[in-house]
């Protein structure tokens, strides 16, 4: 499908790359279809781009890159939400908050991570029952460069 | 909004399988007990509210400190 986005222009997302969030991202229930886009090949973060609202996108990251001991539980309820069969792999991403004017650290929301079933392409933002920081500092912005043009390749 | 008066030990039933009981009332604090199937998520309002607020801020991303984040990924594999 072809989608008009505010950050990446018109992008082409193959059907098999579409992630479905039946409940949306919390606070954004109207967007249920997303794609994960590469910023560029080397960047350790990705974009979670809404396919229902071209202006809506989040920066996401594999939490293992900065907090290897962060290991949310995949509950039976979550597995059911994600249509997970035995042996299905559930991947976790965290949403990053980039401070305006790059003042202060980039933080990650560890309380509300995103779970993705890589086989069914069903995904959900989960509020963990155990307490985690909503603003876990990941890295200082200092020395940061302005946003560069992403290649916006949808990941299969 | 439906408003009901309950005493300690009394409760309300919501739908077929959710029960909320007043456990204790002291100094303006009310302790509630919730009996619900595991498929029903129960969270304090403010946790959800803070996540909505954080999601809104995260969605408002402008420029990205690409180099700082690249340094994080270097030598530790890719996301």
GROMACS .gro file of C-alpha atoms in nm:
model
  235
    1UNK     CA    1   0.000   0.000   0.000
    2UNK     CA    2   0.106   0.359  -0.062
    3UNK     CA    3   0.096   0.600   0.231
    4UNK     CA    4   0.149   0.973   0.245
    5UNK     CA    5   0.356   1.061   0.552
    6UNK     CA    6   0.460   1.395   0.695
    7UNK     CA    7   0.820   1.286   0.765
    8UNK     CA    8   0.908   1.050   0.481
    9UNK     CA    9   0.689   1.164   0.194
   10UNK     CA   10   0.504   0.889   0.010
   11UNK     CA   11   0.615   0.543   0.115
   12UNK     CA   12   0.530   0.203  -0.022
   13UNK     CA   13   0.461  -0.063   0.241
   14UNK     CA   14   0.410  -0.424   0.130
   15UNK     CA   15   0.107  -0.592   0.289
   16UNK     CA   16   0.323  -0.850   0.466
   17UNK     CA   17   0.511  -0.571   0.648
   18UNK     CA   18   0.199  -0.419   0.802
   19UNK     CA   19   0.172  -0.451   1.180
   20UNK     CA   20  -0.177  -0.448   1.327
   21UNK     CA   21  -0.232  -0.298   1.673
   22UNK     CA   22  -0.597  -0.396   1.744
   23UNK     CA   23  -0.609  -0.148   2.035
   24UNK     CA   24  -0.374   0.106   1.881
   25UNK     CA   25  -0.097   0.278   2.074
   26UNK     CA   26  -0.236   0.394   2.409
   27UNK     CA   27  -0.393   0.738   2.358
   28UNK     CA   28  -0.404   0.691   1.979
   29UNK     CA   29  -0.683   0.437   1.930
   30UNK     CA   30  -0.767   0.555   1.577
   31UNK     CA   31  -0.441   0.423   1.429
   32UNK     CA   32  -0.426   0.046   1.421
   33UNK     CA   33  -0.192  -0.020   1.127
   34UNK     CA   34   0.178   0.057   1.147
   35UNK     CA   35   0.500  -0.024   0.968
   36UNK     CA   36   0.852  -0.035   1.111
   37UNK     CA   37   1.080   0.181   0.897
   38UNK     CA   38   1.457   0.195   0.903
   39UNK     CA   39   1.598   0.539   0.971
   40UNK     CA   40   1.904   0.429   0.780
   41UNK     CA   41   2.098   0.104   0.783
   42UNK     CA   42   2.332   0.194   1.068
   43UNK     CA   43   2.097   0.372   1.306
   44UNK     CA   44   2.013   0.161   1.612
   45UNK     CA   45   1.660   0.302   1.621
   46UNK     CA   46   1.362   0.256   1.391
   47UNK     CA   47   1.043   0.444   1.315
   48UNK     CA   48   0.703   0.306   1.401
   49UNK     CA   49   0.500   0.484   1.135
   50UNK     CA   50   0.120   0.486   1.147
   51UNK     CA   51  -0.036   0.384   0.817
   52UNK     CA   52  -0.372   0.534   0.920
   53UNK     CA   53  -0.235   0.879   1.004
   54UNK     CA   54   0.068   0.987   0.805
   55UNK     CA   55   0.159   1.247   1.068
   56UNK     CA   56   0.186   0.992   1.349
   57UNK     CA   57   0.517   0.816   1.408
   58UNK     CA   58   0.723   0.703   1.706
   59UNK     CA   59   1.093   0.637   1.744
   60UNK     CA   60   1.146   0.285   1.876
   61UNK     CA   61   1.447   0.083   1.984
   62UNK     CA   62   1.544  -0.266   2.092
   63UNK     CA   63   1.581  -0.229   2.471
   64UNK     CA   64   1.865  -0.485   2.472
   65UNK     CA   65   2.089  -0.212   2.328
   66UNK     CA   66   2.087  -0.011   2.649
   67UNK     CA   67   1.932  -0.236   2.915
   68UNK     CA   68   2.012  -0.603   2.855
   69UNK     CA   69   1.843  -0.710   3.181
   70UNK     CA   70   1.507  -0.561   3.079
   71UNK     CA   71   1.294  -0.862   3.007
   72UNK     CA   72   0.917  -0.806   3.029
   73UNK     CA   73   0.703  -1.111   3.090
   74UNK     CA   74   0.497  -1.240   2.800
   75UNK     CA   75   0.179  -1.331   2.987
   76UNK     CA   76  -0.075  -1.582   2.856
   77UNK     CA   77  -0.318  -1.290   2.810
   78UNK     CA   78  -0.065  -1.105   2.596
   79UNK     CA   79   0.005  -1.418   2.392
   80UNK     CA   80  -0.370  -1.444   2.328
   81UNK     CA   81  -0.387  -1.077   2.222
   82UNK     CA   82  -0.105  -1.137   1.978
   83UNK     CA   83  -0.253  -1.459   1.842
   84UNK     CA   84   0.064  -1.635   1.949
   85UNK     CA   85   0.092  -2.007   1.891
   86UNK     CA   86   0.345  -2.222   2.079
   87UNK     CA   87   0.690  -2.134   1.958
   88UNK     CA   88   0.594  -1.790   1.822
   89UNK     CA   89   0.859  -1.532   1.900
   90UNK     CA   90   0.742  -1.212   2.068
   91UNK     CA   91   0.975  -0.916   2.011
   92UNK     CA   92   0.986  -0.615   2.243
   93UNK     CA   93   1.050  -0.255   2.144
   94UNK     CA   94   1.046   0.054   2.360
   95UNK     CA   95   0.924   0.397   2.252
   96UNK     CA   96   1.180   0.675   2.283
   97UNK     CA   97   1.101   1.031   2.384
   98UNK     CA   98   1.336   1.284   2.229
   99UNK     CA   99   1.340   1.607   2.430
  100UNK     CA  100   1.246   1.923   2.244
  101UNK     CA  101   1.553   2.131   2.149
  102UNK     CA  102   1.759   1.826   2.246
  103UNK     CA  103   1.775   1.951   2.605
  104UNK     CA  104   1.826   1.658   2.841
  105UNK     CA  105   1.851   1.288   2.777
  106UNK     CA  106   1.664   1.072   2.530
  107UNK     CA  107   1.441   0.853   2.745
  108UNK     CA  108   1.273   0.519   2.693
  109UNK     CA  109   0.930   0.419   2.820
  110UNK     CA  110   1.000   0.091   3.000
  111UNK     CA  111   0.656   0.084   3.165
  112UNK     CA  112   0.470   0.069   2.836
  113UNK     CA  113   0.674  -0.133   2.584
  114UNK     CA  114   0.550  -0.258   2.248
  115UNK     CA  115   0.517  -0.633   2.190
  116UNK     CA  116   0.512  -0.772   1.837
  117UNK     CA  117   0.433  -1.124   1.724
  118UNK     CA  118   0.665  -1.159   1.428
  119UNK     CA  119   0.458  -1.435   1.269
  120UNK     CA  120   0.101  -1.298   1.297
  121UNK     CA  121   0.217  -0.932   1.271
  122UNK     CA  122  -0.016  -0.854   1.563
  123UNK     CA  123   0.121  -0.601   1.810
  124UNK     CA  124   0.022  -0.419   2.128
  125UNK     CA  125   0.151  -0.155   2.363
  126UNK     CA  126   0.150  -0.322   2.702
  127UNK     CA  127   0.124  -0.159   3.044
  128UNK     CA  128   0.342  -0.386   3.256
  129UNK     CA  129   0.204  -0.483   3.594
  130UNK     CA  130   0.546  -0.455   3.756
  131UNK     CA  131   0.680  -0.102   3.803
  132UNK     CA  132   0.932   0.035   3.553
  133UNK     CA  133   1.041   0.390   3.472
  134UNK     CA  134   0.835   0.568   3.206
  135UNK     CA  135   1.138   0.790   3.143
  136UNK     CA  136   1.447   0.574   3.159
  137UNK     CA  137   1.745   0.784   3.042
  138UNK     CA  138   1.910   0.620   2.741
  139UNK     CA  139   2.165   0.870   2.616
  140UNK     CA  140   2.242   1.241   2.641
  141UNK     CA  141   2.155   1.447   2.336
  142UNK     CA  142   2.484   1.637   2.349
  143UNK     CA  143   2.666   1.633   2.017
  144UNK     CA  144   2.350   1.529   1.838
  145UNK     CA  145   2.290   1.618   1.479
  146UNK     CA  146   1.964   1.731   1.331
  147UNK     CA  147   1.737   1.470   1.185
  148UNK     CA  148   1.875   1.328   0.865
  149UNK     CA  149   1.674   1.199   0.572
  150UNK     CA  150   1.573   0.844   0.647
  151UNK     CA  151   1.558   0.593   0.368
  152UNK     CA  152   1.226   0.473   0.507
  153UNK     CA  153   1.247   0.114   0.394
  154UNK     CA  154   0.970  -0.095   0.536
  155UNK     CA  155   1.101  -0.401   0.715
  156UNK     CA  156   0.953  -0.728   0.610
  157UNK     CA  157  -2.146   0.839   3.591
  158UNK     CA  158  -2.321   0.587   3.814
  159UNK     CA  159  -2.254   0.669   4.181
  160UNK     CA  160  -2.310   0.407   4.451
  161UNK     CA  161  -2.259   0.422   4.827
  162UNK     CA  162  -2.079   0.122   4.979
  163UNK     CA  163  -1.948   0.036   5.326
  164UNK     CA  164  -1.631  -0.149   5.410
  165UNK     CA  165  -1.673  -0.511   5.310
  166UNK     CA  166  -1.937  -0.430   5.052
  167UNK     CA  167  -1.872  -0.429   4.682
  168UNK     CA  168  -2.009  -0.396   4.334
  169UNK     CA  169  -2.019  -0.637   4.044
  170UNK     CA  170  -1.933  -0.523   3.692
  171UNK     CA  171  -2.040  -0.748   3.407
  172UNK     CA  172  -2.037  -1.123   3.453
  173UNK     CA  173  -1.704  -1.165   3.626
  174UNK     CA  174  -1.556  -0.847   3.774
  175UNK     CA  175  -1.607  -0.764   4.142
  176UNK     CA  176  -1.476  -0.458   4.327
  177UNK     CA  177  -1.483  -0.458   4.709
  178UNK     CA  178  -1.412  -0.175   4.954
  179UNK     CA  179  -1.144  -0.323   5.181
  180UNK     CA  180  -1.061  -0.027   5.404
  181UNK     CA  181  -1.136   0.344   5.440
  182UNK     CA  182  -0.891   0.553   5.640
  183UNK     CA  183  -0.784   0.919   5.633
  184UNK     CA  184  -0.933   0.987   5.295
  185UNK     CA  185  -0.775   0.675   5.141
  186UNK     CA  186  -0.992   0.397   5.007
  187UNK     CA  187  -0.842   0.051   4.958
  188UNK     CA  188  -1.018  -0.147   4.689
  189UNK     CA  189  -0.997  -0.514   4.615
  190UNK     CA  190  -1.054  -0.622   4.255
  191UNK     CA  191  -1.151  -0.973   4.153
  192UNK     CA  192  -1.130  -1.010   3.777
  193UNK     CA  193  -1.023  -1.271   3.525
  194UNK     CA  194  -0.661  -1.245   3.417
  195UNK     CA  195  -0.773  -1.124   3.075
  196UNK     CA  196  -0.903  -0.800   3.231
  197UNK     CA  197  -0.625  -0.547   3.277
  198UNK     CA  198  -0.645  -0.345   3.598
  199UNK     CA  199  -0.424  -0.039   3.640
  200UNK     CA  200  -0.422   0.272   3.852
  201UNK     CA  201  -0.563   0.558   3.641
  202UNK     CA  202  -0.247   0.762   3.671
  203UNK     CA  203  -0.022   0.494   3.515
  204UNK     CA  204  -0.232   0.490   3.201
  205UNK     CA  205  -0.258   0.870   3.204
  206UNK     CA  206   0.120   0.904   3.230
  207UNK     CA  207   0.170   0.661   2.942
  208UNK     CA  208  -0.076   0.857   2.725
  209UNK     CA  209   0.110   1.177   2.812
  210UNK     CA  210   0.447   1.015   2.735
  211UNK     CA  211   0.316   0.872   2.405
  212UNK     CA  212   0.196   1.219   2.301
  213UNK     CA  213   0.534   1.367   2.378
  214UNK     CA  214   0.711   1.081   2.199
  215UNK     CA  215   0.490   1.135   1.892
  216UNK     CA  216   0.589   1.503   1.884
  217UNK     CA  217   0.948   1.412   1.793
  218UNK     CA  218   1.125   1.677   1.589
  219UNK     CA  219   1.499   1.642   1.539
  220UNK     CA  220   1.685   1.332   1.652
  221UNK     CA  221   2.031   1.319   1.810
  222UNK     CA  222   2.137   1.061   1.556
  223UNK     CA  223   2.505   1.056   1.646
  224UNK     CA  224   2.443   1.008   2.018
  225UNK     CA  225   2.213   0.717   1.943
  226UNK     CA  226   2.454   0.568   1.691
  227UNK     CA  227   2.724   0.563   1.958
  228UNK     CA  228   2.487   0.357   2.168
  229UNK     CA  229   2.438   0.098   1.897
  230UNK     CA  230   2.803   0.076   1.798
  231UNK     CA  231   2.965  -0.252   1.883
  232UNK     CA  232   2.649  -0.387   2.041
  233UNK     CA  233   2.463  -0.513   1.739
  234UNK     CA  234   2.162  -0.365   1.570
  235UNK     CA  235   1.808  -0.312   1.688
   0.00000   0.00000   0.00000
